[in-house]
mmCIF file of C-alpha atoms in Angstrom:
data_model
loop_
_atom_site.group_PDB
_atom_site.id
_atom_site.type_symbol
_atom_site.label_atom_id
_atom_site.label_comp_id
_atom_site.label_asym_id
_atom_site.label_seq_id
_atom_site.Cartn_x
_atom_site.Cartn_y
_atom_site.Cartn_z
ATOM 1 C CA UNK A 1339 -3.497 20.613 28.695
ATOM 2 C CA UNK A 1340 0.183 19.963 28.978
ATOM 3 C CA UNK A 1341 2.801 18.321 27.357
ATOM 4 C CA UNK A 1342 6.147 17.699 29.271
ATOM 5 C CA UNK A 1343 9.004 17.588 27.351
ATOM 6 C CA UNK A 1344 11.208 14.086 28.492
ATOM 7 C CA UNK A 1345 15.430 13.179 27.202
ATOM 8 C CA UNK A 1346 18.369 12.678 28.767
ATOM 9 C CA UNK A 1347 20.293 13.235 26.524
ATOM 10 C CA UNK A 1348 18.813 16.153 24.359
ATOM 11 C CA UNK A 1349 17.765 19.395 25.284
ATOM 12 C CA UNK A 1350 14.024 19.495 23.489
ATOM 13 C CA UNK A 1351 13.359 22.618 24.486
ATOM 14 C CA UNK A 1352 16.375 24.165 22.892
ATOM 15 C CA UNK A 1353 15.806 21.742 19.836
ATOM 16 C CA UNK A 1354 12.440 22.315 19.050
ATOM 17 C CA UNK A 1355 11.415 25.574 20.705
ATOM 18 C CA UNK A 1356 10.285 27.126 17.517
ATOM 19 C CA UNK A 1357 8.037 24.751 16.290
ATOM 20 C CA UNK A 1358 6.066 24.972 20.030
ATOM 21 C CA UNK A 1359 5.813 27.979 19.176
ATOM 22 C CA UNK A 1360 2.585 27.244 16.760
ATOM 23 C CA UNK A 1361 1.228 25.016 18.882
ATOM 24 C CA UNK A 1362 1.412 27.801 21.885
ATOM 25 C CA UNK A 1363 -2.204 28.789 21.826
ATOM 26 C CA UNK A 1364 -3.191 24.816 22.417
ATOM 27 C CA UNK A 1365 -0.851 23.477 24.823
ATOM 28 C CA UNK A 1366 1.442 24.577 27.510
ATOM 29 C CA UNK A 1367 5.042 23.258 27.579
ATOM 30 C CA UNK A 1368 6.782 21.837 30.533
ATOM 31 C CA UNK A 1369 10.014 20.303 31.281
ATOM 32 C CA UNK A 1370 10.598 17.180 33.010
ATOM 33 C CA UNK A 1371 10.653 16.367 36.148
ATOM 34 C CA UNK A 1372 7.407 19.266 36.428
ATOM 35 C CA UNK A 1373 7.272 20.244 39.134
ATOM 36 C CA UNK A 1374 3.410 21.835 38.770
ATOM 37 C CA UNK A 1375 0.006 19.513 38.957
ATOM 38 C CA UNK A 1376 1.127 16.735 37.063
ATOM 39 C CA UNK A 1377 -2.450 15.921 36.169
ATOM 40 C CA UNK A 1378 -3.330 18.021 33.205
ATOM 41 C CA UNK A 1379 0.293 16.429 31.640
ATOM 42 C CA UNK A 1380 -1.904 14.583 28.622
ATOM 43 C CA UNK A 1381 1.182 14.627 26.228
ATOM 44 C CA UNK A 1382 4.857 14.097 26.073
ATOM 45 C CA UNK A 1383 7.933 14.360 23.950
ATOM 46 C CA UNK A 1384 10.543 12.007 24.408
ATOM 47 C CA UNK A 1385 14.086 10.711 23.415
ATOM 48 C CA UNK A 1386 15.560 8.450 25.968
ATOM 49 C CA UNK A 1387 13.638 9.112 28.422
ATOM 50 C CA UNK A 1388 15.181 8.477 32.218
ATOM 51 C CA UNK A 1389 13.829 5.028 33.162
ATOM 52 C CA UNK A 1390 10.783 6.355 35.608
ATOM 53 C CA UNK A 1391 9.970 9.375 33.680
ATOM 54 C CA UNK A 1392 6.434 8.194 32.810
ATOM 55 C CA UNK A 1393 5.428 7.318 36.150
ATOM 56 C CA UNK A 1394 5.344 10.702 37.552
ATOM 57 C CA UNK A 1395 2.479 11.547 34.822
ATOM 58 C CA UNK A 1396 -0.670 9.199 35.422
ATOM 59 C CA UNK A 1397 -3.201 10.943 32.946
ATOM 60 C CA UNK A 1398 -0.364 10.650 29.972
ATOM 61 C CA UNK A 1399 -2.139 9.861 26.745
ATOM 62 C CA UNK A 1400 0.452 9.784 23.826
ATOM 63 C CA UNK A 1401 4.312 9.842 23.580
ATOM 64 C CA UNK A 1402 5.628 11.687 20.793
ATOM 65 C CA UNK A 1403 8.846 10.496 19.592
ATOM 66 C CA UNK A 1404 11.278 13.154 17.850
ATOM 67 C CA UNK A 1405 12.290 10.225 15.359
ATOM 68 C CA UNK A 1406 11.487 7.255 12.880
ATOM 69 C CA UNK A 1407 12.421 5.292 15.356
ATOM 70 C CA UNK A 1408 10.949 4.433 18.537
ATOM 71 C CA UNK A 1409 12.994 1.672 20.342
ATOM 72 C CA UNK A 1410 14.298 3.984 23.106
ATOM 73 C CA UNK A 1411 10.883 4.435 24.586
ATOM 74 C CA UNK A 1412 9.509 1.672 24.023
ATOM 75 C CA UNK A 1413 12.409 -0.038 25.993
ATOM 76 C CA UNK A 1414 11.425 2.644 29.002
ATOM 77 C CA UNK A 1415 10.503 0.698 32.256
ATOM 78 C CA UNK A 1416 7.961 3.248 33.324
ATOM 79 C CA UNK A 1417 5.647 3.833 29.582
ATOM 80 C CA UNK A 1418 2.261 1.895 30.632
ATOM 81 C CA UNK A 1419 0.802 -0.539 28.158
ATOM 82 C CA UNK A 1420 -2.227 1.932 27.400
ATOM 83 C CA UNK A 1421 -0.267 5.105 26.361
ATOM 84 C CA UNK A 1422 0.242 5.318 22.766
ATOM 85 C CA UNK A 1423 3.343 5.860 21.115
ATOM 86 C CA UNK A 1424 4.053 7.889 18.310
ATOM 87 C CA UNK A 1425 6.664 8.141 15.259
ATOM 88 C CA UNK A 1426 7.671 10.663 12.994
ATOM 89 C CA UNK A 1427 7.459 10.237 8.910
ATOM 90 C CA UNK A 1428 9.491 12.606 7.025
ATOM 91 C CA UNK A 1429 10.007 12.734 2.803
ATOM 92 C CA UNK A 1430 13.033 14.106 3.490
ATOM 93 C CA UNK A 1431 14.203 12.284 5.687
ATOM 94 C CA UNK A 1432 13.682 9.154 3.190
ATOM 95 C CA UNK A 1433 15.249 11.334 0.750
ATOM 96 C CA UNK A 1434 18.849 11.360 2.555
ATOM 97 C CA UNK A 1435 18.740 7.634 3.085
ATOM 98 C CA UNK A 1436 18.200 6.816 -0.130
ATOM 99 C CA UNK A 1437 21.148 8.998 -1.611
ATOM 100 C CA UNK A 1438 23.163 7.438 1.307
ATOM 101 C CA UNK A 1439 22.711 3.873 0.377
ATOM 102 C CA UNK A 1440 23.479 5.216 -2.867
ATOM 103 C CA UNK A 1441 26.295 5.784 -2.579
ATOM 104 C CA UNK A 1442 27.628 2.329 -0.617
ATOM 105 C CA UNK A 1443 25.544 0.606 -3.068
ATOM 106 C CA UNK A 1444 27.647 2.278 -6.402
ATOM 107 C CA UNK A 1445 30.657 2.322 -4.570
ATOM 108 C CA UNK A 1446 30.316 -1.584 -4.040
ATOM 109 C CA UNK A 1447 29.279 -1.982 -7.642
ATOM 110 C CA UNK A 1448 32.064 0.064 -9.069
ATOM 111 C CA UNK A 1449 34.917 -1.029 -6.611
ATOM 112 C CA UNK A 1450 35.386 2.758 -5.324
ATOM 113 C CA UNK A 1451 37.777 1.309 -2.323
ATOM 114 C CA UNK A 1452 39.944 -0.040 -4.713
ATOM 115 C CA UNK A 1453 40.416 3.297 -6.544
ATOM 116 C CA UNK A 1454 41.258 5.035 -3.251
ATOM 117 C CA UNK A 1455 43.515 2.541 -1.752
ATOM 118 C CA UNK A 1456 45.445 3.212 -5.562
ATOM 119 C CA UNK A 1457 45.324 6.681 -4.927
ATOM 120 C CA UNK A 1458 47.069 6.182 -1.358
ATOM 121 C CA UNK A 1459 49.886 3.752 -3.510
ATOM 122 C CA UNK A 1460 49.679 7.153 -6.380
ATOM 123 C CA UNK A 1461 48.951 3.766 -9.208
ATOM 124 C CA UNK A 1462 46.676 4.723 -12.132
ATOM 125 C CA UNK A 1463 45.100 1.188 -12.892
ATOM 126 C CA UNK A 1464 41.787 1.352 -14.885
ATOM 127 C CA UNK A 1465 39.513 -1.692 -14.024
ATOM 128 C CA UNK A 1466 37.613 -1.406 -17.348
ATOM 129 C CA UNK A 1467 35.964 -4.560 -17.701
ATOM 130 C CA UNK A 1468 36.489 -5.933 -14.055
ATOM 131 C CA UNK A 1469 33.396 -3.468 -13.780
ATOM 132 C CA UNK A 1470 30.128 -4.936 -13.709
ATOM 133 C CA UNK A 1471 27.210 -3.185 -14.574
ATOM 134 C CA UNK A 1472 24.628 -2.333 -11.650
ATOM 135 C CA UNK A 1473 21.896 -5.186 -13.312
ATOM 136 C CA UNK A 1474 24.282 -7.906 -12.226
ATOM 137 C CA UNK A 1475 24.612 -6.804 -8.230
ATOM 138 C CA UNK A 1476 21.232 -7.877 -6.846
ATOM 139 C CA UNK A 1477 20.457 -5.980 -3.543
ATOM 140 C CA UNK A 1478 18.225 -7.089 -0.723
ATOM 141 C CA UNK A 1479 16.517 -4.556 1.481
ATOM 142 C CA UNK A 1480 15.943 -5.417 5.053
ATOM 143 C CA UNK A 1481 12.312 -3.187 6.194
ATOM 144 C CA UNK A 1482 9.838 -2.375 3.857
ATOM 145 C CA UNK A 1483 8.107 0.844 5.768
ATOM 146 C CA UNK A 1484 8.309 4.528 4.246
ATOM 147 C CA UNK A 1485 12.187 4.818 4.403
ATOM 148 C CA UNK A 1486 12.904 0.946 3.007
ATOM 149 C CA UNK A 1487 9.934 1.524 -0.202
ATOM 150 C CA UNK A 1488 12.251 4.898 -1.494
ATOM 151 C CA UNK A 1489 15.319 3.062 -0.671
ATOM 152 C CA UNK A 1490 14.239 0.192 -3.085
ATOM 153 C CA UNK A 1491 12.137 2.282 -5.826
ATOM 154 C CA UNK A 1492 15.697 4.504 -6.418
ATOM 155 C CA UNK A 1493 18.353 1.941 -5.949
ATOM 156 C CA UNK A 1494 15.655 0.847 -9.140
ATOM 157 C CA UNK A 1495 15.319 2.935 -11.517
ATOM 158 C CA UNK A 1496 19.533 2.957 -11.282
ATOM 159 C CA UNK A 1497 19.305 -0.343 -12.722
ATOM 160 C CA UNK A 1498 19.808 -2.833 -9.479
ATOM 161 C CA UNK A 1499 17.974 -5.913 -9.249
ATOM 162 C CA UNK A 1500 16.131 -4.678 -6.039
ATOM 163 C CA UNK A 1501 14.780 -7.447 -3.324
ATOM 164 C CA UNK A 1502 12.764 -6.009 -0.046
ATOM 165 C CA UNK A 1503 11.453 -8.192 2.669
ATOM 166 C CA UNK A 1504 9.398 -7.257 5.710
ATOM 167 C CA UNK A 1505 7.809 -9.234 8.514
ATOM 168 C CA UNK A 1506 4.480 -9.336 7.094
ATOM 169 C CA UNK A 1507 3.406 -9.194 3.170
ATOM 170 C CA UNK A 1508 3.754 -5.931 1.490
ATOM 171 C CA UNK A 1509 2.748 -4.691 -1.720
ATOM 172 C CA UNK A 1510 5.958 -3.671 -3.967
ATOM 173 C CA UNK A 1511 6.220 -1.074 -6.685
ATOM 174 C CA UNK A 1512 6.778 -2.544 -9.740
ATOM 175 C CA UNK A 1513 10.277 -3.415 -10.552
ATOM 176 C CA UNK A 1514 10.866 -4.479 -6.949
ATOM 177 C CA UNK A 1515 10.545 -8.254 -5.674
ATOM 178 C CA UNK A 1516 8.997 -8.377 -2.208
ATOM 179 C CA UNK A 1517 9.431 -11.180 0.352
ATOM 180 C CA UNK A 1518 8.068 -11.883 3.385
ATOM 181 C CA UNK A 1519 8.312 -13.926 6.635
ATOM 182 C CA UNK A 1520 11.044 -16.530 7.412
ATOM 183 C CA UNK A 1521 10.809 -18.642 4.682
ATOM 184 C CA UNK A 1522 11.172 -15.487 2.180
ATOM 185 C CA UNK A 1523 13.641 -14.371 4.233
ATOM 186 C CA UNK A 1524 16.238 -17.211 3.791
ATOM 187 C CA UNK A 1525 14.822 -16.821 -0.432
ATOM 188 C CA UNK A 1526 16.154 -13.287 -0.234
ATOM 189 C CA UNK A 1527 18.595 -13.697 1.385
ATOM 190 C CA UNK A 1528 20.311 -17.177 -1.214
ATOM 191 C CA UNK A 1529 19.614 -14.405 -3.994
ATOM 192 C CA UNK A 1530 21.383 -11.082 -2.144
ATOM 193 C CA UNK A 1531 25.164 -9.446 -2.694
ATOM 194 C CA UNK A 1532 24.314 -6.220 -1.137
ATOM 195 C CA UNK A 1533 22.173 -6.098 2.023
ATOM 196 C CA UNK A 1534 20.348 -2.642 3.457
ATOM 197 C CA UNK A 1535 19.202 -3.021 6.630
ATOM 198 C CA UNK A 1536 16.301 -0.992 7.066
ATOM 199 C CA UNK A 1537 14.513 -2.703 10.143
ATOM 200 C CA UNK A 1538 13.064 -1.141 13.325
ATOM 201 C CA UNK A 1539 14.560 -2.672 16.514
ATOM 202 C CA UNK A 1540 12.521 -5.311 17.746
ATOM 203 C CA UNK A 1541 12.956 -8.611 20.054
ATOM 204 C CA UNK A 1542 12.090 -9.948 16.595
ATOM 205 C CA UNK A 1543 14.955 -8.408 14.705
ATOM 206 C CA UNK A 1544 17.709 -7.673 17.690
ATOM 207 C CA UNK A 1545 20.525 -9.433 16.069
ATOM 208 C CA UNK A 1546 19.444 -10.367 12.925
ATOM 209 C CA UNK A 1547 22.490 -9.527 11.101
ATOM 210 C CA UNK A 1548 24.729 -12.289 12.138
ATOM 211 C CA UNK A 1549 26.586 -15.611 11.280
ATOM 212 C CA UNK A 1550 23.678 -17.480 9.327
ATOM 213 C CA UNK A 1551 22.084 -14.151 7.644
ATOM 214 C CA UNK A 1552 25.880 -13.088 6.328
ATOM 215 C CA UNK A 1553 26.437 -17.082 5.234
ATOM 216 C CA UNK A 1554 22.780 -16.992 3.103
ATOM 217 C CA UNK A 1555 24.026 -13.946 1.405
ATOM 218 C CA UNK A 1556 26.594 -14.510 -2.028
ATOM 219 C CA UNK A 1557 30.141 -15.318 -1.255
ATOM 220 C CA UNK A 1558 31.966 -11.902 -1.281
ATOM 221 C CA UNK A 1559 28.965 -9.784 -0.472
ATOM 222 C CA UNK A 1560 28.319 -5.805 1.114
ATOM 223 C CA UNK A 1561 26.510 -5.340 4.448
ATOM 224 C CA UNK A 1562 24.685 -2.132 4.476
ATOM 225 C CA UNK A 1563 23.740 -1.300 8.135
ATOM 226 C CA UNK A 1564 21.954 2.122 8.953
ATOM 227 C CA UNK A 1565 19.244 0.140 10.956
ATOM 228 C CA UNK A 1566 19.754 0.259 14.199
ATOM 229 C CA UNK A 1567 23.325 -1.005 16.049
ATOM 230 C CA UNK A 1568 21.257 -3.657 18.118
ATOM 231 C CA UNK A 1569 20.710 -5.506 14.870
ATOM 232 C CA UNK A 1570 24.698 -6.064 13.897
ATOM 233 C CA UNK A 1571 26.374 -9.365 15.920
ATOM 234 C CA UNK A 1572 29.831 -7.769 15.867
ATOM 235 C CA UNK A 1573 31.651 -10.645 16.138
ATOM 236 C CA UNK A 1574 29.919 -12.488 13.164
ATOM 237 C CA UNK A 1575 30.513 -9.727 10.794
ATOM 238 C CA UNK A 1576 34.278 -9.809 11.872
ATOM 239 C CA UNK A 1577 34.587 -13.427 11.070
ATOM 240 C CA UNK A 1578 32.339 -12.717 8.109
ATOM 241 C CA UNK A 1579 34.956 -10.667 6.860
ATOM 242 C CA UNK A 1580 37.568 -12.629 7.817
ATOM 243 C CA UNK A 1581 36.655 -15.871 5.955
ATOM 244 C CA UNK A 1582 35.774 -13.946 2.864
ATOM 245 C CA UNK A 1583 32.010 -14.683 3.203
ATOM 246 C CA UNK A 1584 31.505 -10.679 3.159
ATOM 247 C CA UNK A 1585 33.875 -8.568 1.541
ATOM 248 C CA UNK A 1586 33.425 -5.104 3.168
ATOM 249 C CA UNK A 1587 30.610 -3.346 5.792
ATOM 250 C CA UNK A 1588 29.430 -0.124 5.587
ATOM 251 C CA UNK A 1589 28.413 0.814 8.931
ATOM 252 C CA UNK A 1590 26.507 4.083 10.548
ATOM 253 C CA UNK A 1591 25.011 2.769 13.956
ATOM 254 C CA UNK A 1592 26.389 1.121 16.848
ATOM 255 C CA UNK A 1593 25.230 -0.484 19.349
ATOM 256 C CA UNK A 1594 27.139 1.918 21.647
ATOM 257 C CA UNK A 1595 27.965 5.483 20.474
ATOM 258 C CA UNK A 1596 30.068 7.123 19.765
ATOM 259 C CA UNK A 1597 31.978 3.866 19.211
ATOM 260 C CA UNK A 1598 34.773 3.396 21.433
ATOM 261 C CA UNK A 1599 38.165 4.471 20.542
ATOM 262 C CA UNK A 1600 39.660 0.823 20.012
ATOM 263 C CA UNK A 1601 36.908 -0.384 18.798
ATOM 264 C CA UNK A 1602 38.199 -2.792 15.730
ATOM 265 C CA UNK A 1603 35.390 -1.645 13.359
ATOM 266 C CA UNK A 1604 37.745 2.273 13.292
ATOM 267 C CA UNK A 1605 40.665 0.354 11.534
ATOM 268 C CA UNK A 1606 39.366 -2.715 9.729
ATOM 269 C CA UNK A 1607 40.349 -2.111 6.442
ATOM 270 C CA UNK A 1608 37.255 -3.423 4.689
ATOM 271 C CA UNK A 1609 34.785 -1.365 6.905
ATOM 272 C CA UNK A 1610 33.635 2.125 6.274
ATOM 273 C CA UNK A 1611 32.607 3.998 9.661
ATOM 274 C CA UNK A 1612 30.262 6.925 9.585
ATOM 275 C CA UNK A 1613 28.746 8.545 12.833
ATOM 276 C CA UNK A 1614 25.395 7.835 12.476
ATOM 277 C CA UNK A 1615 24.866 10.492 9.785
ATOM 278 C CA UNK A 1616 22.856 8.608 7.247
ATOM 279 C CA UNK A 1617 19.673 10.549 7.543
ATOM 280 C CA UNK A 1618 18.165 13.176 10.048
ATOM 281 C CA UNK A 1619 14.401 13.993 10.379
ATOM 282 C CA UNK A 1620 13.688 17.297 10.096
ATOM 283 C CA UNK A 1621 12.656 19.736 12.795
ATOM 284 C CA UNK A 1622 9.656 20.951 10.288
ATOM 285 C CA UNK A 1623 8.469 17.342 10.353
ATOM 286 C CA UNK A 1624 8.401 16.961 13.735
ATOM 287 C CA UNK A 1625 6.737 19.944 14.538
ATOM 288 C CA UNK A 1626 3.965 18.940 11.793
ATOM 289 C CA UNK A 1627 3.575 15.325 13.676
ATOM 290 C CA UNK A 1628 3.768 16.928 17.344
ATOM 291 C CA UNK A 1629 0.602 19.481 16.310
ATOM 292 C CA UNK A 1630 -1.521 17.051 14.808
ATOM 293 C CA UNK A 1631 -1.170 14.704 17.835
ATOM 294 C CA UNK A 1632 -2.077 17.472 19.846
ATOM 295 C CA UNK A 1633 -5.439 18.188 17.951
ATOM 296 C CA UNK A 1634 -6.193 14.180 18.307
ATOM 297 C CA UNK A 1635 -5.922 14.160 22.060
ATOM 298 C CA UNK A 1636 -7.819 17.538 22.527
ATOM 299 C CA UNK A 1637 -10.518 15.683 19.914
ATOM 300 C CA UNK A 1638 -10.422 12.601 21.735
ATOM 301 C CA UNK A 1639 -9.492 10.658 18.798
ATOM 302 C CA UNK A 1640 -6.240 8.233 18.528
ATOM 303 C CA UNK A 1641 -3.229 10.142 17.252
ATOM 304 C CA UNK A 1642 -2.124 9.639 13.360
ATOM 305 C CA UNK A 1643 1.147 7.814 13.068
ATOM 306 C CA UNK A 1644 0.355 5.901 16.349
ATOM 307 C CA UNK A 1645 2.591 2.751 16.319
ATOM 308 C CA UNK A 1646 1.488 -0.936 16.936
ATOM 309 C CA UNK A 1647 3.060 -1.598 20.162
ATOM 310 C CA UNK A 1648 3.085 -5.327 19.570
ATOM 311 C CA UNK A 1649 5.004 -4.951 16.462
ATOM 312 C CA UNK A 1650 7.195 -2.235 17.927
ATOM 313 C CA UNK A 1651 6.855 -0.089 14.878
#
């Protein structure tokens, strides 16, 4: 059995060449376009894949992606209906996106951009009571999966009123209100300062932060986006801002990247840019996810961590 190794934009091999490594005895591991019998080619790993890479492979299985997220290939023209697709969960991974949004969240709550545009004017200027403490800044978490549930259970026990809504009903850890659908979206949403956006990138969800979401949110609110750069309507969040509606963005994916060199988001002066560096998963974790879908396929059983592919996640 095979498994061809598909980007391009990453070099997998280079990437992840140690963890094949333990998987060496099992499968062998070819680079795309393989040039071999393309028959025994059960398995692949992919990160934007080129647009007919899946075509050249007709007894594919399983796709392996090297993320959370799986958008990229499911958006590739050539992925049949019957292959499954699969994601990566990582602890860790939830870990660093929790202390990331974390820090927008307490930075929002205690006014950290006013502090550092008085450092820039060298003014010392306590705010003292303008301060509020974090049980009056209610935060609403767009995706409830793995990543979104740590998210909301830390952002928690710091003392935030924490709000999480996902497509379809979840149960929540107590201490955390959980919404669901489109009515409990717009509920969420009348009740939300800060917003997280969690989500995978569906047709459902491909633009979801824009004029109306922004103008159910609090007057004056934070816009938390480490979703996917798909999901932000640029334009909305810049009139957003403008009218006051929102009061500052932090922002770590775009919908193209690296984000281009006049791009108003690099100078606004209520937006925070960071190059997609919220979270990474870890090599470890993929290599754990990559084996075990191995041993499936050779079993003949379904892969764990196979996604829904009408859901998209």
């Amino acid at each position: 059995m095979r498994c061809v190794l598909v980007s391009k934009s990453l070099d997998l091999r280079g990437y992840l060449g140690p963890e094949f490594v333990h998987a060496a005895d099992r499968i062998e591991i070819v680079s795309h376009p393989h040039d071999g019998p393309a028959m025994d080619v059960r398995l692949a790993v992919a990160w934007h894949p080129p647009d007919d890479a899946f075509e050249h492979y007709p007894n594919l299985q399983a796709v392996c992606s090297i993320g959370a997220g799986v958008d990229n290939i499911l958006a590739c023209p050539s992925l049949r209906p019957d292959v499954d697709v699969i994601r990566v969960v990582d602890p860790a991974q939830a870990q660093m996106m929790s202390g990331f949004v974390a820090w927008h969240v307490i930075g929002h709550q205690r006014r950290f951009a006013t502090y550092q545009a008085q450092q820039r004017e060298q003014r010392w200027k306590r705010l003292g009571l303008d301060v509020r403490r974090a049980q009056d800044v209610p935060v609403g978490i767009l995706g409830f999966g793995e990543i979104g549930r740590r998210v909301a259970t830390d952002l928690a026990s710091l003392g935030f009123p924490v709000m999480a809504w996902s497509r379809t009903a979840k149960p929540a850890p107590h201490g955390i209100r959980a919404f669901d659908g489109a009515a409990g979206l717009d509920a969420m949403l009348g009740q939300t300062e800060i917003l997280v956006n969690l989500l995978p990138l569906t047709p459902e969800t491909r633009g979801i932060l824009n004029r109306r979401t922004f103008g159910r949110m609090y007057r004056g609110g934070y816009l938390i986006q480490v979703g996917r750069g798909e999901h932000l309507v640029e334009a909305d969040l810049l009139a957003a801002l403008e009218n006051g509606q929102l009061s500052g963005a932090a922002l770590d994916v775009f919908s193209t990247e690296p984000l281009a060199p006049r791009h108003p988001f690099w100078c606004h002066p209520r937006i925070l840019v960071t190059p997609h560096e919220a979270c990474e998963v870890s090599v470890a974790a993929i290599g754990t996810t990559f084996r075990a879908t191995v041993e499936a396929i050779r079993a003949g059983q379904r892969p764990p961590l196979t996604i829904d592919r009408t859901r998209g996640y």
